[in-house]
PDB file of C-alpha atoms in Angstrom:
ATOM      1  CA  MET L   1      24.397  -9.639 -77.352  1.00 49.00           C
ATOM      2  CA  PRO L   2      24.956  -8.010 -80.878  1.00 54.00           C
ATOM      3  CA  THR L   3      24.135 -10.317 -84.192  1.00 58.00           C
ATOM      4  CA  PRO L   4      26.956 -11.932 -84.993  1.00 66.00           C
ATOM      5  CA  ALA L   5      28.692 -11.028 -88.696  1.00 88.00           C
ATOM      6  CA  ALA L   6      27.150 -12.952 -91.371  1.00 91.00           C
ATOM      7  CA  LEU L   7      28.427 -13.713 -95.483  1.00 92.00           C
ATOM      8  CA  GLY L   8      26.536 -14.124 -98.251  1.00 93.00           C
ATOM      9  CA  THR L   9      26.343 -16.797-100.260  1.00 94.00           C
ATOM     10  CA  SER L  10      28.102 -15.499-102.930  1.00 93.00           C
ATOM     11  CA  GLU L  11      30.908 -13.706-100.668  1.00 94.00           C
ATOM     12  CA  ALA L  12      31.301 -17.182 -98.947  1.00 93.00           C
ATOM     13  CA  ARG L  13      31.789 -19.199-102.321  1.00 94.00           C
ATOM     14  CA  THR L  14      34.476 -17.017-102.986  1.00 93.00           C
ATOM     15  CA  ARG L  15      36.557 -17.025 -99.809  1.00 94.00           C
ATOM     16  CA  LEU L  16      35.932 -20.603 -98.685  1.00 92.00           C
ATOM     17  CA  HIS L  17      39.131 -21.397 -99.483  1.00 91.00           C
ATOM     18  CA  GLU L  18      40.813 -19.291 -96.930  1.00 93.00           C
ATOM     19  CA  LEU L  19      37.764 -19.951 -94.295  1.00 95.00           C
ATOM     20  CA  THR L  20      37.333 -23.077 -91.690  1.00 95.00           C
ATOM     21  CA  VAL L  21      33.810 -24.098 -92.329  1.00 97.00           C
ATOM     22  CA  ILE L  22      32.643 -25.622 -89.242  1.00 97.00           C
ATOM     23  CA  ASP L  23      28.963 -27.469 -89.524  1.00 96.00           C
ATOM     24  CA  VAL L  24      26.711 -26.816 -86.713  1.00 95.00           C
ATOM     25  CA  ARG L  25      24.119 -29.326 -87.921  1.00 91.00           C
ATOM     26  CA  THR L  26      23.131 -33.626 -86.845  1.00 86.00           C
ATOM     27  CA  PRO L  27      25.404 -36.164 -88.577  1.00 84.00           C
ATOM     28  CA  GLY L  28      22.732 -36.926 -90.134  1.00 80.00           C
ATOM     29  CA  GLU L  29      22.383 -33.477 -91.721  1.00 84.00           C
ATOM     30  CA  TYR L  30      25.995 -33.044 -92.566  1.00 88.00           C
ATOM     31  CA  THR L  31      25.625 -35.861 -94.201  1.00 84.00           C
ATOM     32  CA  GLY L  32      23.214 -35.308 -96.085  1.00 83.00           C
ATOM     33  CA  GLY L  33      25.045 -32.123 -97.608  1.00 88.00           C
ATOM     34  CA  HIS L  34      27.641 -29.673 -96.535  1.00 92.00           C
ATOM     35  CA  LEU L  35      29.699 -27.076 -98.349  1.00 95.00           C
ATOM     36  CA  PRO L  36      32.884 -27.978 -99.586  1.00 94.00           C
ATOM     37  CA  GLY L  37      35.468 -29.002 -96.643  1.00 93.00           C
ATOM     38  CA  ALA L  38      33.498 -27.805 -93.905  1.00 94.00           C
ATOM     39  CA  LEU L  39      33.951 -29.687 -90.450  1.00 94.00           C
ATOM     40  CA  ASN L  40      31.018 -31.458 -88.791  1.00 93.00           C
ATOM     41  CA  ILE L  41      30.740 -30.359 -84.895  1.00 94.00           C
ATOM     42  CA  PRO L  42      26.906 -30.527 -84.164  1.00 91.00           C
ATOM     43  CA  LEU L  43      25.793 -27.164 -81.950  1.00 90.00           C
ATOM     44  CA  ASP L  44      25.367 -29.057 -78.546  1.00 87.00           C
ATOM     45  CA  ARG L  45      29.259 -30.525 -79.184  1.00 90.00           C
ATOM     46  CA  ILE L  46      30.632 -26.890 -79.671  1.00 93.00           C
ATOM     47  CA  GLN L  47      31.705 -26.055 -75.955  1.00 93.00           C
ATOM     48  CA  ARG L  48      33.640 -29.322 -76.341  1.00 92.00           C
ATOM     49  CA  ALA L  49      35.645 -28.437 -79.329  1.00 94.00           C
ATOM     50  CA  LEU L  50      36.134 -24.674 -77.955  1.00 95.00           C
ATOM     51  CA  PRO L  51      40.040 -25.160 -77.785  1.00 94.00           C
ATOM     52  CA  ASP L  52      40.287 -26.511 -81.226  1.00 94.00           C
ATOM     53  CA  ILE L  53      37.899 -23.332 -82.458  1.00 95.00           C
ATOM     54  CA  ARG L  54      39.336 -20.887 -80.748  1.00 94.00           C
ATOM     55  CA  HIS L  55      43.360 -21.937 -82.533  1.00 92.00           C
ATOM     56  CA  ALA L  56      41.587 -22.549 -85.654  1.00 92.00           C
ATOM     57  CA  ALA L  57      40.335 -19.044 -85.564  1.00 92.00           C
ATOM     58  CA  GLY L  58      43.580 -17.819 -84.316  1.00 91.00           C
ATOM     59  CA  ARG L  59      44.549 -19.000 -87.691  1.00 91.00           C
ATOM     60  CA  GLY L  60      41.885 -17.413 -90.372  1.00 92.00           C
ATOM     61  CA  ASP L  61      38.372 -16.934 -90.459  1.00 94.00           C
ATOM     62  CA  VAL L  62      35.798 -19.201 -88.848  1.00 96.00           C
ATOM     63  CA  LEU L  63      32.636 -19.604 -91.181  1.00 97.00           C
ATOM     64  CA  VAL L  64      29.989 -21.072 -89.201  1.00 97.00           C
ATOM     65  CA  VAL L  65      27.209 -22.993 -91.159  1.00 96.00           C
ATOM     66  CA  CYS L  66      23.402 -24.704 -90.407  1.00 93.00           C
ATOM     67  CA  ALA L  67      20.639 -25.931 -92.334  1.00 89.00           C
ATOM     68  CA  SER L  68      19.091 -22.396 -92.399  1.00 87.00           C
ATOM     69  CA  GLY L  69      21.099 -19.821 -89.610  1.00 84.00           C
ATOM     70  CA  ALA L  70      19.382 -20.151 -87.268  1.00 84.00           C
ATOM     71  CA  ARG L  71      21.721 -22.379 -85.289  1.00 89.00           C
ATOM     72  CA  SER L  72      24.898 -21.224 -86.940  1.00 93.00           C
ATOM     73  CA  GLU L  73      23.577 -17.586 -85.286  1.00 91.00           C
ATOM     74  CA  ASN L  74      23.183 -19.479 -81.528  1.00 91.00           C
ATOM     75  CA  ALA L  75      26.882 -21.238 -82.265  1.00 94.00           C
ATOM     76  CA  CYS L  76      28.591 -18.062 -82.951  1.00 95.00           C
ATOM     77  CA  ARG L  77      26.889 -16.210 -79.785  1.00 93.00           C
ATOM     78  CA  ILE L  78      28.547 -19.457 -77.857  1.00 94.00           C
ATOM     79  CA  LEU L  79      31.648 -18.510 -79.543  1.00 96.00           C
ATOM     80  CA  ALA L  80      32.069 -14.763 -79.202  1.00 95.00           C
ATOM     81  CA  GLU L  81      30.925 -15.517 -75.000  1.00 95.00           C
ATOM     82  CA  ASN L  82      33.976 -17.379 -75.094  1.00 95.00           C
ATOM     83  CA  GLY L  83      35.940 -14.813 -76.963  1.00 94.00           C
ATOM     84  CA  ILE L  84      35.817 -16.327 -80.185  1.00 94.00           C
ATOM     85  CA  ASP L  85      34.688 -14.209 -83.916  1.00 93.00           C
ATOM     86  CA  THR L  86      33.215 -16.132 -86.447  1.00 94.00           C
ATOM     87  CA  ALA L  87      30.505 -14.960 -89.153  1.00 95.00           C
ATOM     88  CA  THR L  88      27.703 -16.977 -90.425  1.00 95.00           C
ATOM     89  CA  LEU L  89      26.449 -18.348 -93.568  1.00 95.00           C
ATOM     90  CA  SER L  90      23.650 -15.898 -94.275  1.00 93.00           C
ATOM     91  CA  GLY L  91      20.561 -18.558 -95.065  1.00 92.00           C
ATOM     92  CA  GLY L  92      22.373 -21.628 -94.206  1.00 93.00           C
ATOM     93  CA  THR L  93      23.151 -24.283 -96.220  1.00 93.00           C
ATOM     94  CA  GLY L  94      19.476 -23.524 -97.685  1.00 91.00           C
ATOM     95  CA  ALA L  95      20.409 -21.048 -99.023  1.00 93.00           C
ATOM     96  CA  TRP L  96      24.055 -22.186-100.914  1.00 95.00           C
ATOM     97  CA  ALA L  97      22.385 -25.049-102.481  1.00 92.00           C
ATOM     98  CA  ALA L  98      19.046 -22.489-104.237  1.00 94.00           C
ATOM     99  CA  ASP L  99      22.134 -20.262-104.826  1.00 94.00           C
ATOM    100  CA  GLY L 100      23.131 -23.182-107.330  1.00 92.00           C
ATOM    101  CA  HIS L 101      26.239 -23.784-105.110  1.00 92.00           C
ATOM    102  CA  GLU L 102      27.933 -27.478-105.153  1.00 90.00           C
ATOM    103  CA  LEU L 103      26.819 -29.337-101.616  1.00 90.00           C
ATOM    104  CA  HIS L 104      29.053 -32.468-100.622  1.00 88.00           C
ATOM    105  CA  ARG L 105      28.435 -35.882 -99.128  1.00 82.00           C
ATOM    106  CA  PRO L 106      30.731 -37.584 -97.443  1.00 72.00           C
ATOM    107  CA  GLN L 107      31.875 -40.899 -99.287  1.00 70.00           C
ATOM    108  CA  GLY L 108      29.505 -44.361 -99.278  1.00 61.00           C
ATOM    109  CA  ALA L 109      26.440 -42.161 -97.640  1.00 56.00           C
ATOM    110  CA  THR L 110      23.234 -43.649 -98.508  1.00 54.00           C
ATOM    111  CA  ARG L 111      21.393 -42.476 -96.808  1.00 57.00           C
ATOM    112  CA  ALA L 112      20.377 -38.038 -95.507  1.00 62.00           C
ATOM    113  CA  THR L 113      18.392 -38.185 -92.075  1.00 69.00           C
ATOM    114  CA  TRP L 114      16.187 -35.470 -92.166  1.00 77.00           C
ATOM    115  CA  GLY L 115      16.705 -31.877 -91.535  1.00 74.00           C
ATOM    116  CA  MET L 116      15.980 -31.395 -88.010  1.00 78.00           C
ATOM    117  CA  GLU L 117      13.402 -28.398 -89.217  1.00 80.00           C
ATOM    118  CA  ARG L 118      11.782 -31.295 -90.915  1.00 84.00           C
ATOM    119  CA  GLN L 119      11.873 -33.545 -87.835  1.00 86.00           C
ATOM    120  CA  VAL L 120      10.788 -31.134 -85.341  1.00 88.00           C
ATOM    121  CA  ARG L 121       7.404 -30.605 -87.779  1.00 90.00           C
ATOM    122  CA  PHE L 122       7.188 -34.350 -88.312  1.00 93.00           C
ATOM    123  CA  SER L 123       6.876 -34.596 -84.525  1.00 93.00           C
ATOM    124  CA  ALA L 124       5.500 -31.800 -83.449  1.00 93.00           C
ATOM    125  CA  GLY L 125       2.198 -32.100 -86.217  1.00 94.00           C
ATOM    126  CA  THR L 126       1.584 -36.196 -85.022  1.00 94.00           C
ATOM    127  CA  ILE L 127       1.726 -35.407 -81.216  1.00 95.00           C
ATOM    128  CA  VAL L 128      -0.740 -32.107 -81.757  1.00 95.00           C
ATOM    129  CA  LEU L 129      -2.596 -35.088 -84.092  1.00 95.00           C
ATOM    130  CA  LEU L 130      -2.410 -37.690 -81.182  1.00 95.00           C
ATOM    131  CA  GLY L 131      -3.267 -34.895 -78.873  1.00 94.00           C
ATOM    132  CA  LEU L 132      -6.707 -33.986 -80.704  1.00 94.00           C
ATOM    133  CA  LEU L 133      -7.471 -37.874 -81.602  1.00 95.00           C
ATOM    134  CA  LEU L 134      -7.225 -39.182 -78.119  1.00 95.00           C
ATOM    135  CA  GLY L 135      -8.936 -36.154 -76.421  1.00 94.00           C
ATOM    136  CA  LEU L 136     -11.530 -36.941 -79.342  1.00 93.00           C
ATOM    137  CA  LEU L 137     -12.090 -40.467 -78.566  1.00 94.00           C
ATOM    138  CA  VAL L 138     -10.571 -41.197 -75.336  1.00 95.00           C
ATOM    139  CA  HIS L 139     -10.988 -38.409 -72.831  1.00 95.00           C
ATOM    140  CA  PRO L 140     -10.556 -34.115 -73.411  1.00 94.00           C
ATOM    141  CA  ALA L 141      -8.048 -33.287 -71.698  1.00 94.00           C
ATOM    142  CA  PHE L 142      -5.971 -35.363 -74.507  1.00 94.00           C
ATOM    143  CA  GLN L 143      -5.929 -32.331 -75.938  1.00 94.00           C
ATOM    144  CA  ILE L 144      -4.027 -29.923 -74.059  1.00 95.00           C
ATOM    145  CA  LEU L 145      -1.180 -32.224 -75.273  1.00 93.00           C
ATOM    146  CA  SER L 146      -1.995 -30.140 -78.505  1.00 94.00           C
ATOM    147  CA  ALA L 147      -2.168 -27.482 -76.023  1.00 94.00           C
ATOM    148  CA  GLY L 148       1.176 -28.120 -75.235  1.00 93.00           C
ATOM    149  CA  ILE L 149       2.988 -28.789 -78.443  1.00 94.00           C
ATOM    150  CA  ALA L 150       1.503 -25.404 -79.556  1.00 93.00           C
ATOM    151  CA  ALA L 151       2.739 -22.788 -76.803  1.00 93.00           C
ATOM    152  CA  GLY L 152       5.786 -24.935 -77.643  1.00 91.00           C
ATOM    153  CA  LEU L 153       5.769 -23.501 -80.745  1.00 90.00           C
ATOM    154  CA  VAL L 154       5.077 -19.915 -80.064  1.00 92.00           C
ATOM    155  CA  PHE L 155       8.062 -20.022 -77.637  1.00 90.00           C
ATOM    156  CA  SER L 156      10.421 -21.389 -79.791  1.00 87.00           C
ATOM    157  CA  ALA L 157       9.460 -18.546 -82.572  1.00 85.00           C
ATOM    158  CA  LEU L 158      10.161 -16.435 -80.071  1.00 87.00           C
ATOM    159  CA  THR L 159      12.989 -17.090 -78.450  1.00 83.00           C
ATOM    160  CA  ASN L 160      14.587 -18.376 -81.911  1.00 77.00           C
ATOM    161  CA  THR L 161      15.150 -21.238 -80.023  1.00 79.00           C
ATOM    162  CA  CYS L 162      14.216 -24.966 -80.528  1.00 82.00           C
ATOM    163  CA  GLY L 163      13.445 -27.477 -77.167  1.00 85.00           C
ATOM    164  CA  MET L 164      12.006 -29.751 -79.173  1.00 88.00           C
ATOM    165  CA  ALA L 165      15.355 -30.093 -82.396  1.00 82.00           C
ATOM    166  CA  ALA L 166      17.421 -30.184 -78.878  1.00 81.00           C
ATOM    167  CA  MET L 167      15.750 -32.913 -77.571  1.00 87.00           C
ATOM    168  CA  LEU L 168      15.068 -34.832 -81.344  1.00 86.00           C
ATOM    169  CA  ALA L 169      19.401 -34.097 -81.908  1.00 79.00           C
ATOM    170  CA  LYS L 170      19.968 -36.140 -78.485  1.00 80.00           C
ATOM    171  CA  LEU L 171      18.383 -39.405 -81.232  1.00 82.00           C
ATOM    172  CA  PRO L 172      21.011 -41.600 -82.029  1.00 79.00           C
ATOM    173  CA  HIS L 173      20.877 -40.729 -85.779  1.00 75.00           C
ATOM    174  CA  ASN L 174      21.005 -37.162 -85.032  1.00 74.00           C
ATOM    175  CA  ARG L 175      24.094 -38.056 -82.469  1.00 70.00           C
ATOM    176  CA  PRO L 176      27.460 -38.403 -83.539  1.00 61.00           C
ATOM    177  CA  ARG L 177      29.812 -41.278 -82.540  1.00 66.00           C
ATOM    178  CA  ALA L 178      32.576 -39.935 -80.488  1.00 60.00           C
ATOM    179  CA  ALA L 179      35.007 -41.211 -83.072  1.00 64.00           C
ATOM    180  CA  ASP L 180      33.665 -38.856 -85.485  1.00 80.00           C
ATOM    181  CA  LEU L 181      33.755 -35.751 -82.854  1.00 81.00           C
ATOM    182  CA  ASP L 182      37.194 -36.897 -82.403  1.00 83.00           C
ATOM    183  CA  HIS L 183      38.647 -37.170 -85.403  1.00 84.00           C
ATOM    184  CA  THR L 184      36.958 -34.070 -86.941  1.00 87.00           C
ATOM    185  CA  LEU L 185      38.263 -31.892 -83.855  1.00 87.00           C
ATOM    186  CA  ALA L 186      42.442 -33.524 -84.917  1.00 86.00           C
ATOM    187  CA  ARG L 187      41.486 -32.189 -88.902  1.00 85.00           C
ATOM    188  CA  LEU L 188      40.444 -28.620 -87.190  1.00 83.00           C
ATOM    189  CA  ARG L 189      43.593 -28.659 -85.171  1.00 84.00           C
ATOM    190  CA  ASN L 190      45.947 -30.048 -88.158  1.00 80.00           C
ATOM    191  CA  ARG L 191      44.278 -27.210 -90.553  1.00 74.00           C
TER     192      ARG L 191
END
């Protein structure tokens, strides 16, 4: 499958008023700052949103964003497999902010959840250290834990997927409430 079309931050900013922007990060990451007007539909909920995204794509171009571009590329591939043409934002919200463009935060948002990449680095590092420590203090077999995480990181890099991120996305602070997703899909339908 071909790589999805990509827009640079300058082009996306110029066209923002005509794009339907879908942010596929977790709700916590979205709360930490998102493109103006972006709707939050986490990557693991894309399948549920297919009819509404298809409807939006029929009315105009759809831009899919995440933190750095990897999840939005995956989302664009899923959407393309379902006959929906979309584009991704090169470099994600990180590049958007680095280029000096404004990020919006929901009103009343006081605490942002760590970004998924940061959650993965923290979790992987903690498990590796725990495996090494238990291997030294309890039994050398615990070092298999560290080796397993290392193998998972290599696999993640080679396949541009992340099983740990998929698992962490299921934690309560990373999940949208059903009512929030329903509200987002209603907004998408009414655009």
